[in-house]
Tab-separated table of C-alpha atoms in Angstrom:
chain	number	residue	atom	x	y	z
A	1	MET	CA	24.949	-5.205	0.328
A	2	ALA	CA	24.442	-1.656	-0.965
A	3	LYS	CA	26.603	1.000	0.643
A	4	LYS	CA	24.662	3.328	2.946
A	5	SER	CA	24.930	7.069	2.357
A	6	LYS	CA	26.402	9.413	4.974
A	7	LYS	CA	22.991	11.054	5.399
A	8	PHE	CA	21.331	7.686	6.045
A	9	LEU	CA	24.001	6.675	8.563
A	10	ALA	CA	23.666	10.040	10.332
A	11	ALA	CA	19.901	9.555	10.570
A	12	LEU	CA	20.331	5.970	11.743
A	13	GLU	CA	22.498	7.133	14.654
A	14	LYS	CA	19.489	9.023	16.042
A	15	VAL	CA	17.353	5.875	16.208
A	16	ASP	CA	17.462	3.502	19.165
A	17	ARG	CA	17.276	0.275	17.175
A	18	GLU	CA	16.511	-1.806	20.277
A	19	ASN	CA	13.583	0.354	21.344
A	20	LYS	CA	9.959	-0.020	20.249
A	21	TYR	CA	8.724	3.558	20.121
A	22	ASP	CA	5.296	4.888	20.912
A	23	ALA	CA	3.509	5.297	17.559
A	24	THR	CA	3.272	9.093	17.820
A	25	GLU	CA	6.941	9.420	18.776
A	26	ALA	CA	7.902	7.122	15.909
A	27	LEU	CA	6.016	9.266	13.400
A	28	LYS	CA	7.645	12.435	14.765
A	29	LEU	CA	11.078	10.834	14.484
A	30	VAL	CA	10.489	9.597	10.919
A	31	LYS	CA	9.447	13.106	9.842
A	32	GLU	CA	12.437	14.637	11.626
A	33	LEU	CA	14.974	12.221	10.139
A	34	ASP	CA	13.821	12.444	6.523
A	35	TYR	CA	16.600	13.973	4.435
A	36	SER	CA	15.264	13.591	0.887
A	37	ASN	CA	14.958	16.597	-1.401
A	38	PHE	CA	11.352	15.731	-2.301
A	39	ASP	CA	8.135	15.019	-0.409
A	40	ALA	CA	8.908	11.434	0.546
A	41	SER	CA	6.311	8.791	1.291
A	42	ILE	CA	5.960	7.250	4.739
A	43	GLU	CA	5.352	3.508	4.883
A	44	VAL	CA	4.433	1.031	7.598
A	45	ALA	CA	5.918	-2.466	7.566
A	46	TYR	CA	4.443	-5.365	9.524
A	47	ARG	CA	5.968	-8.765	10.233
A	48	LEU	CA	3.013	-11.043	10.934
A	49	GLY	CA	2.680	-14.392	12.641
A	50	VAL	CA	0.978	-16.060	9.698
A	51	ASP	CA	1.972	-18.737	7.206
A	52	PRO	CA	1.350	-17.306	3.710
A	53	LYS	CA	1.561	-20.833	2.264
A	54	GLN	CA	-1.732	-21.660	3.968
A	55	ALA	CA	-4.769	-20.555	1.959
A	56	ASP	CA	-6.672	-19.572	5.106
A	57	GLN	CA	-3.818	-17.343	6.293
A	58	GLN	CA	-3.581	-15.150	3.210
A	59	ILE	CA	-4.115	-11.515	4.159
A	60	ARG	CA	-5.128	-9.279	1.309
A	61	GLY	CA	-7.490	-6.380	0.830
A	62	ALA	CA	-7.971	-2.669	0.264
A	63	MET	CA	-9.059	0.323	2.318
A	64	VAL	CA	-9.387	4.079	1.944
A	65	LEU	CA	-7.125	6.052	4.277
A	66	PRO	CA	-8.905	8.949	6.056
A	67	HIS	CA	-6.496	11.481	4.567
A	68	GLY	CA	-5.318	9.626	1.468
A	69	THR	CA	-1.706	8.897	0.582
A	70	GLY	CA	-0.737	12.247	-0.900
A	71	LYS	CA	-0.102	10.540	-4.215
A	72	THR	CA	-2.213	10.977	-7.340
A	73	GLN	CA	-2.911	7.559	-8.826
A	74	THR	CA	-3.303	7.040	-12.571
A	75	VAL	CA	-6.228	4.650	-12.978
A	76	ILE	CA	-7.191	2.659	-16.066
A	77	VAL	CA	-10.514	0.850	-16.345
A	78	PHE	CA	-11.456	-2.038	-18.588
A	79	ALA	CA	-15.184	-1.680	-19.186
A	80	LYS	CA	-17.863	-1.424	-21.859
A	81	GLY	CA	-21.082	0.527	-22.364
A	82	ASP	CA	-22.663	2.123	-19.292
A	83	ALA	CA	-19.861	0.890	-17.036
A	84	ALA	CA	-17.282	2.595	-19.239
A	85	LYS	CA	-19.270	5.827	-19.175
A	86	ALA	CA	-19.579	5.640	-15.375
A	87	ALA	CA	-15.816	5.105	-15.040
A	88	GLU	CA	-15.116	8.152	-17.194
A	89	GLU	CA	-17.504	10.291	-15.146
A	90	ALA	CA	-15.838	9.095	-11.941
A	91	GLY	CA	-12.488	10.395	-13.151
A	92	ALA	CA	-10.710	7.337	-14.558
A	93	ASP	CA	-7.655	8.407	-16.532
A	94	TYR	CA	-8.082	5.819	-19.308
A	95	VAL	CA	-11.121	3.678	-20.149
A	96	GLY	CA	-11.464	1.027	-22.836
A	97	ASP	CA	-12.075	-2.614	-23.661
A	98	SER	CA	-10.315	-4.630	-26.368
A	99	ASP	CA	-8.468	-1.568	-27.645
A	100	LEU	CA	-7.027	-0.885	-24.183
A	101	VAL	CA	-6.064	-4.540	-23.779
A	102	GLU	CA	-4.093	-4.357	-27.038
A	103	LYS	CA	-2.402	-1.137	-25.933
A	104	VAL	CA	-1.179	-2.746	-22.685
A	105	GLN	CA	-0.133	-5.891	-24.553
A	106	GLY	CA	1.966	-3.620	-26.742
A	107	GLY	CA	4.002	-2.507	-23.742
A	108	TRP	CA	2.173	0.576	-22.470
A	109	LEU	CA	2.305	0.647	-18.667
A	110	ASP	CA	1.911	4.316	-17.810
A	111	PHE	CA	-0.575	3.775	-14.949
A	112	ASP	CA	-0.687	2.846	-11.256
A	113	VAL	CA	-3.945	0.938	-10.742
A	114	VAL	CA	-6.080	-1.293	-12.964
A	115	VAL	CA	-9.843	-1.736	-12.497
A	116	ALA	CA	-12.000	-4.120	-14.513
A	117	ALA	CA	-15.689	-4.867	-14.845
A	118	PRO	CA	-16.390	-8.617	-14.401
A	119	ASP	CA	-17.467	-9.049	-18.031
A	120	MET	CA	-14.039	-7.820	-19.156
A	121	MET	CA	-11.956	-10.336	-17.199
A	122	ALA	CA	-11.828	-12.864	-20.046
A	123	GLU	CA	-10.037	-10.209	-22.093
A	124	VAL	CA	-7.998	-8.800	-19.200
A	125	GLY	CA	-6.859	-12.319	-18.322
A	126	LYS	CA	-4.684	-12.199	-21.421
A	127	LEU	CA	-2.583	-9.568	-19.651
A	128	GLY	CA	-1.621	-11.815	-16.736
A	129	ARG	CA	2.015	-12.093	-17.788
A	130	VAL	CA	2.255	-8.320	-18.169
A	131	LEU	CA	0.284	-7.103	-15.144
A	132	GLY	CA	0.871	-9.996	-12.738
A	133	PRO	CA	4.610	-9.501	-12.086
A	134	LYS	CA	4.001	-5.799	-11.414
A	135	GLY	CA	1.169	-6.483	-8.976
A	136	LEU	CA	-1.320	-4.706	-11.219
A	137	MET	CA	-3.692	-7.559	-12.074
A	138	PRO	CA	-7.270	-6.704	-11.026
A	139	ASN	CA	-8.589	-8.796	-8.150
A	140	PRO	CA	-11.989	-8.970	-6.417
A	141	LYS	CA	-10.285	-9.029	-2.995
A	142	THR	CA	-8.848	-5.570	-3.538
A	143	GLY	CA	-12.035	-4.220	-5.092
A	144	THR	CA	-10.499	-3.838	-8.529
A	145	VAL	CA	-12.761	-6.390	-10.197
A	146	THR	CA	-16.227	-5.023	-9.601
A	147	PRO	CA	-19.485	-4.197	-11.403
A	148	ASP	CA	-19.371	-0.790	-9.695
A	149	VAL	CA	-16.293	0.541	-11.455
A	150	ALA	CA	-17.238	4.133	-10.621
A	151	LYS	CA	-17.017	3.451	-6.868
A	152	ALA	CA	-13.670	1.701	-7.359
A	153	VAL	CA	-12.294	4.728	-9.206
A	154	ASN	CA	-13.636	7.122	-6.565
A	155	ASP	CA	-12.083	5.071	-3.753
A	156	ILE	CA	-8.699	4.891	-5.463
A	157	LYS	CA	-8.666	8.611	-6.194
A	158	ALA	CA	-9.676	9.275	-2.559
A	159	GLY	CA	-6.584	7.488	-1.262
A	160	GLN	CA	-7.259	3.779	-1.306
A	161	VAL	CA	-4.326	1.532	-0.438
A	162	THR	CA	-3.983	-2.206	-0.867
A	163	TYR	CA	-2.298	-4.573	1.535
A	164	ARG	CA	-1.045	-8.093	0.953
A	165	VAL	CA	1.140	-10.445	2.962
A	166	ASP	CA	4.235	-11.532	1.031
A	167	ARG	CA	6.142	-14.825	1.120
A	168	GLN	CA	8.112	-13.700	4.163
A	169	SER	CA	4.923	-12.823	6.104
A	170	ASN	CA	5.498	-9.084	5.658
A	171	VAL	CA	2.987	-6.383	4.757
A	172	HIS	CA	4.086	-2.941	3.478
A	173	VAL	CA	1.578	-0.079	3.165
A	174	PRO	CA	2.036	3.681	2.562
A	175	ILE	CA	0.225	5.980	5.015
A	176	GLY	CA	1.035	9.419	3.628
A	177	LYS	CA	3.819	11.897	2.960
A	178	VAL	CA	6.446	13.532	5.156
A	179	SER	CA	4.652	16.853	4.565
A	180	PHE	CA	1.450	15.542	6.204
A	181	ASP	CA	0.521	16.978	9.586
A	182	LEU	CA	1.297	14.598	12.449
A	183	GLU	CA	-2.411	14.267	13.262
A	184	LYS	CA	-3.236	13.112	9.724
A	185	LEU	CA	-0.467	10.526	9.813
A	186	GLN	CA	-1.708	9.326	13.204
A	187	GLU	CA	-5.244	8.903	11.901
A	188	ASN	CA	-4.108	7.129	8.734
A	189	LEU	CA	-1.900	4.795	10.769
A	190	ALA	CA	-4.678	4.038	13.245
A	191	ALA	CA	-7.163	3.269	10.461
A	192	LEU	CA	-4.729	0.912	8.727
A	193	HIS	CA	-3.678	-0.762	11.986
A	194	ASP	CA	-7.294	-1.441	12.899
A	195	VAL	CA	-7.819	-3.185	9.540
A	196	ILE	CA	-4.646	-5.267	9.889
A	197	VAL	CA	-5.552	-6.329	13.434
A	198	LYS	CA	-9.054	-7.362	12.389
A	199	ALA	CA	-7.641	-9.320	9.434
A	200	LYS	CA	-5.985	-11.856	11.763
A	201	PRO	CA	-6.884	-15.358	10.504
A	202	ALA	CA	-8.634	-17.607	13.030
A	203	SER	CA	-6.034	-20.293	12.288
A	204	SER	CA	-3.106	-18.018	13.174
A	205	LYS	CA	-1.747	-18.965	16.590
A	206	GLY	CA	0.676	-17.176	18.875
A	207	VAL	CA	1.831	-13.588	18.440
A	208	TYR	CA	0.108	-12.031	15.421
A	209	ILE	CA	2.023	-8.749	14.987
A	210	LYS	CA	5.629	-9.795	15.590
A	211	ASN	CA	7.263	-6.565	14.470
A	212	MET	CA	6.147	-3.199	13.192
A	213	ALA	CA	8.202	-0.313	11.835
A	214	ILE	CA	7.710	3.032	10.102
A	215	ALA	CA	10.089	4.668	7.625
A	216	SER	CA	10.219	7.370	4.974
A	217	THR	CA	11.311	6.533	1.425
A	218	PHE	CA	15.062	6.699	2.106
A	219	GLY	CA	15.071	7.033	5.877
A	220	PRO	CA	15.853	4.389	8.505
A	221	GLY	CA	13.107	2.241	9.953
A	222	VAL	CA	11.776	3.098	13.407
A	223	LYS	CA	10.326	0.206	15.402
A	224	VAL	CA	6.841	0.735	16.844
A	225	ASP	CA	5.055	-0.757	19.834
A	226	PRO	CA	1.849	-2.087	18.202
A	227	SER	CA	-0.122	-1.609	21.427
A	228	SER	CA	0.489	2.165	21.257
A	229	VAL	CA	-1.267	2.698	17.921
A	230	LEU	CA	-4.924	2.396	18.942
A	231	LYS	CA	-4.689	3.567	22.549
């Protein structure tokens, strides 16, 4: 286990690890305890009562946070013709077809999000071994395989986040930066929480949100009472 820094341990001492905080109090505490020397991200972690091995209990999607994430995303788009032109006009950082596929195959990975027009997926599929392990492969469920590539680019630039349950039934999603006003963080958290709650599979029985916590990039996690988020 990695050794914890003195700053982390000092911050951890200020958190009641047995308590599930009110969402607003948790956000205040996370901002207060952040000790990084940069504008750290704030992330929400959910432990859900779903079985990711079951196809009908896979939770995956995308949404645009009301106030964005505070991070500028570098977006590449695989498209041709009018779609490529639309992507460029929407503000995509890099647009191309076969030439861009070759560039990525050659090891270039200087981007955060990949969008593809449907007619490019045969070519983009060749990049599965490169993009897949990094979670960058375009997917219709997250809106990154779409005929409307311009809308996808606009949404991503506006602060779109993706969410996906992992093998341990966890979901991790950024909701902003430590520098964000408390009200903006509250609104981003509420918007995300509403989406997660509504994503509950019909086949999921028992407690759906088992645990929920908020933390900054290097700060300790603060447990949250899920019922306090949308009150």
